[in-house]
Amino acid sequence: MNEITIRRPDDWHVHLRDGAMLRGVADFTARQFARAIVMPNLTPPVTRAADAVEYRQRIMDALGAGADFTPLMTCYLTDATDPEDLAQGHAEGIFTAAKLYPAGATTNSANGVTDIANIYPVLEKMQEIGMVLCVHGEVTDPDIDIFDREAVFIERILGPLLQDMPGLRVVFEHATTAEAVAFVGITGPNVAATITPQHLHINRNAMLVGGMRPHAYCLPVAKREKHRLALRKAATSGSRKFFLGTDSAPHAKEAKESACGCAGIFNAPYALESYATVFDEEGALDHFEAFASLNGPHFYGLPVNEGTVTLERAEVEVPALVEAGGSSLVPFHAGQTLGWRLRA
Ligand code: DOR
Ligand code: ZN
């Protein structure tokens, strides 16, 4: 197969930021995707429907002329989220989903949830109205090794939560472990997962062998090879439970190349090319459309997109740097050649 045409895909997890950075990165996502679930971890976070309406407008204003892109907004859950406000924002079509960040788990999560018990009334309301919960699935206890934080989250938090609320619709965001793949596999159709390109391409060696490589650092961190293989198998399996979510998370080059470097990989510019390479390597291009364009809408209960995109087998050189909003960003695959190209 030398080219593949699929329905226009969506990105079910992206960080578009705000201000100059937003204006610098928005078109990279809009060029590849028709819609995206936009993460709310701004400073301050997007916690109310009115914030989301304004943020959505700033995203629309940041897009180049002629862009055909719909941002799907999310609500950042805190210990103080009011169930009725959230439900109203959902009913009004402002919030597509709500995001659970355990406090301290990642970038701008300080206002996140300190104890899942604190938001049980919110989650019960979400279960009742069928609103999707997007989960950053890592515990933050200092005594839990960072490589175990996802598996422990499933054991201690998500498993018990779904026992209490078996109808809650959950997207396990950026799954990075075999445990997450197995958990999503055995739960009902109300539980699904997104998978990033980086977790399909790299394991933790990419971050640590031959020197520390901050541009391979994101959260949850890449794990052992066996986990990468489990993720590749899940993503390319054709199962409806797994779909595309880039977690593209731009940080200026110098903010990553620092004594305390920021977590996040900016993969938006070549995300589809990166995913297509994986599906090709796995001999699973026939399942690419389901992963990129069908499973996400199916889970969220949204229509699939009109129109198509075509990827062709051709070399694409990923630049060492991308300029955006006055910052230099090091994109995922910087300096590498990918074997698939998105046709303009
Ligand atoms: O690597 C990450 N970067 N993981 C997250 O969960 C947040 C993101 C960011 O906002 O930079
Ligand atoms: Zn993210």
XYZ file of C-alpha atoms and ligand atoms in Angstrom:
356
model
C 0.000 0.000 0.000
C 1.536 3.309 -1.064
C -1.212 5.612 0.024
C -4.073 5.528 2.412
C -7.186 7.678 2.471
C -9.167 7.918 5.678
C -11.992 10.039 6.990
C -10.733 13.273 8.522
C -9.297 12.362 11.913
C -9.605 14.024 15.330
C -7.163 14.496 18.178
C -8.832 13.384 21.391
C -6.213 14.992 23.682
C -4.183 18.114 22.949
C -2.646 21.071 24.767
C -3.124 24.227 22.721
C -1.958 26.620 25.485
C -2.878 30.286 25.379
C -1.605 33.674 24.190
C 1.364 33.733 21.816
C 2.007 30.008 22.144
C -1.603 29.238 21.208
C -1.314 31.470 18.167
C 1.919 29.690 17.258
C 0.727 26.089 17.589
C -3.017 26.066 16.798
C -2.611 25.663 13.048
C -0.359 22.620 13.417
C -3.273 20.790 15.010
C -5.913 22.321 12.717
C -3.920 21.251 9.660
C -4.085 17.608 10.694
C -7.331 17.265 12.620
C -10.962 18.311 12.243
C -11.653 18.437 15.982
C -9.675 18.156 19.169
C -10.372 17.668 22.839
C -8.567 20.680 24.305
C -6.957 20.246 27.692
C -7.888 22.837 30.329
C -4.577 23.037 32.252
C -3.956 26.714 31.616
C -2.839 29.123 34.335
C -5.386 29.664 35.781
C -7.143 26.478 34.670
C -10.419 26.358 32.748
C -12.822 25.497 35.560
C -16.035 27.293 34.560
C -18.162 27.294 31.431
C -17.631 31.037 30.987
C -13.827 30.472 30.924
C -14.253 27.768 28.308
C -16.394 29.974 26.070
C -13.690 32.659 26.134
C -10.880 30.170 25.625
C -12.699 28.562 22.702
C -12.984 31.996 21.100
C -9.265 32.652 21.595
C -8.564 29.332 19.863
C -10.808 30.251 16.939
C -9.116 33.656 16.699
C -5.694 31.978 16.648
C -6.475 29.861 13.593
C -5.332 30.875 10.137
C -7.849 32.004 7.551
C -9.851 29.138 6.106
C -9.102 26.692 8.904
C -11.863 24.118 9.392
C -11.368 23.104 12.987
C -13.633 22.636 16.001
C -12.161 22.760 19.504
C -14.015 20.566 21.996
C -13.660 22.064 25.435
C -13.009 20.359 28.750
C -13.539 21.395 32.353
C -10.641 21.131 34.803
C -12.005 19.388 37.885
C -11.013 20.697 41.302
C -12.031 19.776 44.831
C -14.540 22.624 44.558
C -16.217 21.788 41.222
C -19.976 22.173 41.518
C -21.877 19.235 39.963
C -24.781 21.409 38.816
C -22.527 24.013 37.153
C -20.656 21.265 35.344
C -23.849 19.587 34.205
C -25.188 22.918 32.963
C -21.991 23.599 30.975
C -22.372 20.169 29.423
C -26.074 20.636 28.659
C -25.289 23.959 26.972
C -22.773 22.205 24.724
C -19.804 24.117 26.153
C -18.060 21.256 27.927
C -17.634 18.049 25.942
C -15.847 16.360 28.843
C -14.240 16.989 32.217
C -10.625 16.311 33.066
C -9.365 14.741 36.261
C -5.837 15.767 37.166
C -4.712 14.308 40.470
C -3.155 17.328 42.206
C 0.565 17.501 41.502
C 0.574 14.806 38.802
C 1.782 16.994 35.945
C 2.075 20.476 34.380
C -0.415 22.935 35.920
C -2.126 20.325 38.036
C -1.632 22.122 41.370
C -5.349 22.986 41.431
C -6.314 19.416 40.634
C -8.153 16.929 42.788
C -6.479 16.072 46.089
C -8.679 13.068 46.875
C -11.094 11.322 44.526
C -13.632 11.204 47.376
C -13.883 15.002 47.150
C -15.426 14.827 43.680
C -17.695 11.812 44.117
C -20.837 13.993 43.834
C -19.434 15.432 40.573
C -18.645 11.994 39.191
C -22.060 10.684 40.179
C -23.637 13.560 38.295
C -21.428 12.820 35.267
C -22.452 9.177 35.347
C -26.109 10.228 35.498
C -25.883 12.589 32.507
C -23.422 10.473 30.500
C -20.649 13.089 30.446
C -17.178 11.769 29.604
C -14.451 11.863 32.255
C -10.913 12.195 30.856
C -8.411 10.857 33.370
C -4.741 11.553 33.942
C -4.164 8.139 35.465
C -1.237 8.500 37.828
C -1.071 8.526 41.610
C 1.105 11.219 43.112
C 2.139 9.606 46.408
C 5.842 10.319 46.881
C 6.427 6.717 47.972
C 5.256 5.344 44.622
C 7.947 5.013 41.980
C 7.225 7.180 38.963
C 7.324 4.146 36.653
C 4.602 2.458 38.757
C 2.269 5.422 39.156
C -0.091 4.468 36.341
C -0.518 0.842 37.387
C -1.055 1.873 41.014
C -3.658 4.443 39.940
C -5.650 1.706 38.227
C -5.409 -0.557 41.252
C -6.177 2.041 43.932
C -8.311 4.677 42.238
C -9.822 3.778 38.882
C -10.750 0.158 39.603
C -12.620 1.031 42.812
C -14.197 4.109 41.169
C -15.671 2.010 38.372
C -16.937 -0.524 40.896
C -18.786 2.312 42.623
C -19.934 3.894 39.352
C -20.038 1.145 36.731
C -21.776 3.386 34.211
C -19.272 6.264 34.312
C -17.836 7.010 30.864
C -14.061 7.188 31.200
C -11.248 7.887 28.777
C -7.998 6.677 30.238
C -5.793 9.345 28.690
C -2.335 8.649 27.262
C -2.135 5.010 28.360
C 1.491 3.997 28.810
C 1.423 0.525 30.345
C 0.403 -3.061 29.647
C -1.674 -2.797 32.831
C -3.710 0.070 31.374
C -4.238 -1.812 28.118
C -5.403 -4.886 30.035
C -7.694 -2.859 32.294
C -9.369 -1.065 29.397
C -9.689 -4.413 27.645
C -11.650 -6.067 30.456
C -13.932 -3.154 31.338
C -17.221 -2.372 29.606
C -17.782 -0.255 26.510
C -17.966 2.847 28.735
C -14.175 2.729 29.249
C -11.676 3.559 26.499
C -8.148 4.925 26.168
C -6.145 7.316 24.056
C -2.587 6.520 23.002
C 0.080 9.061 22.014
C 2.533 8.685 19.129
C 5.520 8.906 21.445
C 4.411 5.990 23.596
C 4.108 3.889 20.445
C 7.592 4.863 19.259
C 9.814 5.136 22.305
C 10.495 3.353 25.552
C 12.303 4.802 28.557
C 15.708 4.148 27.038
C 15.031 7.021 24.632
C 15.007 9.331 27.631
C 18.003 7.984 29.503
C 20.507 6.086 27.367
C 23.596 7.971 26.231
C 22.646 11.083 28.191
C 19.450 12.647 29.491
C 17.155 13.568 26.646
C 14.590 16.093 27.823
C 12.700 16.108 24.538
C 11.690 12.492 25.166
C 10.290 13.423 28.578
C 6.565 13.629 29.058
C 4.081 12.497 31.678
C 3.249 9.758 32.134
C 6.849 8.870 31.300
C 7.623 6.281 28.651
C 8.007 2.863 30.275
C 9.808 -0.428 29.503
C 9.773 -1.973 26.035
C 7.136 -4.564 26.986
C 4.713 -1.735 27.646
C 5.422 -0.063 24.321
C 4.740 -3.372 22.589
C 1.442 -3.781 24.455
C 0.411 -0.266 23.390
C 1.285 -0.937 19.758
C -0.743 -4.110 19.832
C -3.744 -2.332 21.361
C -3.628 0.688 19.050
C -3.338 -1.390 15.887
C -5.728 -4.162 16.970
C -8.867 -2.610 15.498
C -10.502 -2.576 18.950
C -12.970 0.288 19.334
C -11.602 0.997 22.798
C -8.396 2.661 21.669
C -8.107 5.902 19.765
C -5.858 8.755 18.802
C -4.868 11.376 21.360
C -1.554 13.061 20.723
C -1.050 14.810 24.078
C 0.934 17.314 22.034
C 2.299 19.587 24.772
C 4.524 22.438 23.607
C 7.167 23.883 25.901
C 9.916 26.248 24.753
C 13.207 24.473 24.042
C 14.975 26.157 26.953
C 12.171 25.220 29.375
C 12.789 21.573 28.534
C 16.593 21.806 28.427
C 16.847 22.846 32.045
C 17.855 21.497 35.458
C 14.154 20.875 36.032
C 12.821 20.422 32.538
C 9.127 20.599 31.693
C 7.175 17.466 30.818
C 5.625 17.375 27.388
C 6.339 16.408 23.802
C 5.300 18.663 20.932
C 4.152 16.190 18.305
C 1.392 18.152 16.545
C 3.268 19.007 13.305
C 3.760 15.371 12.169
C 1.345 13.448 14.379
C -0.511 11.601 11.615
C 2.727 10.759 9.838
C 4.090 9.404 13.109
C 1.044 7.230 13.813
C 0.857 5.998 10.206
C 4.459 4.831 10.455
C 3.533 2.661 13.438
C 0.485 1.146 11.746
C 2.582 0.442 8.646
C 5.344 -1.207 10.703
C 2.722 -3.380 12.399
C 1.131 -4.334 9.069
C -2.094 -2.766 10.291
C -2.814 0.148 7.963
C -6.288 -1.335 7.496
C -7.006 -0.427 11.136
C -5.601 3.101 10.951
C -8.876 4.795 10.058
C -10.685 3.205 13.013
C -8.011 4.413 15.439
C -7.671 7.909 13.970
C -11.152 8.782 12.761
C -13.908 6.390 13.888
C -13.374 5.060 17.416
C -13.146 8.478 19.074
C -16.426 9.844 17.663
C -18.063 6.509 18.421
C -17.032 6.718 22.061
C -17.958 10.385 22.464
C -21.257 9.890 20.642
C -20.363 12.421 17.940
C -20.706 12.061 14.166
C -17.642 11.085 12.171
C -16.163 13.903 10.109
C -17.067 14.645 6.532
C -14.229 14.613 4.058
C -11.012 12.618 3.920
C -7.263 12.988 4.218
C -4.651 11.044 2.288
C -1.262 9.923 3.496
C 1.285 8.743 0.976
C 4.431 6.732 1.294
C 7.087 9.432 0.910
C 9.959 10.710 2.968
C 9.288 13.604 5.295
C 12.154 15.270 7.090
C 11.163 16.552 10.485
C 12.956 19.825 11.229
C 15.190 20.233 14.264
C 13.173 23.222 15.425
C 9.754 24.745 14.876
C 9.217 28.437 15.616
C 5.978 29.222 17.410
C 4.830 32.306 19.253
C 8.327 33.689 19.747
C 9.631 30.361 21.089
C 11.658 27.601 19.516
C 10.079 24.178 19.945
C 11.793 20.850 19.364
C 9.188 18.661 17.660
C 8.836 14.924 18.227
C 11.057 13.077 15.699
C 13.243 16.203 15.307
C 15.916 15.573 12.694
C 14.439 12.193 11.701
C 12.903 11.091 8.420
C 9.406 9.618 8.508
C 8.126 7.339 5.769
C 4.634 8.808 5.407
C 3.489 12.238 4.289
C 0.138 13.918 4.738
C -0.959 15.181 1.360
C -1.820 18.889 1.475
O 3.880 15.584 29.451
C 2.864 16.170 29.757
N 2.706 17.477 29.461
N 1.912 15.508 30.405
C 0.838 16.136 30.899
O 0.031 15.474 31.516
C 0.688 17.601 30.762
C 1.450 18.119 29.625
C 1.607 19.611 29.626
O 0.625 20.310 29.834
O 2.723 20.094 29.369
Zn -1.997 15.938 28.294
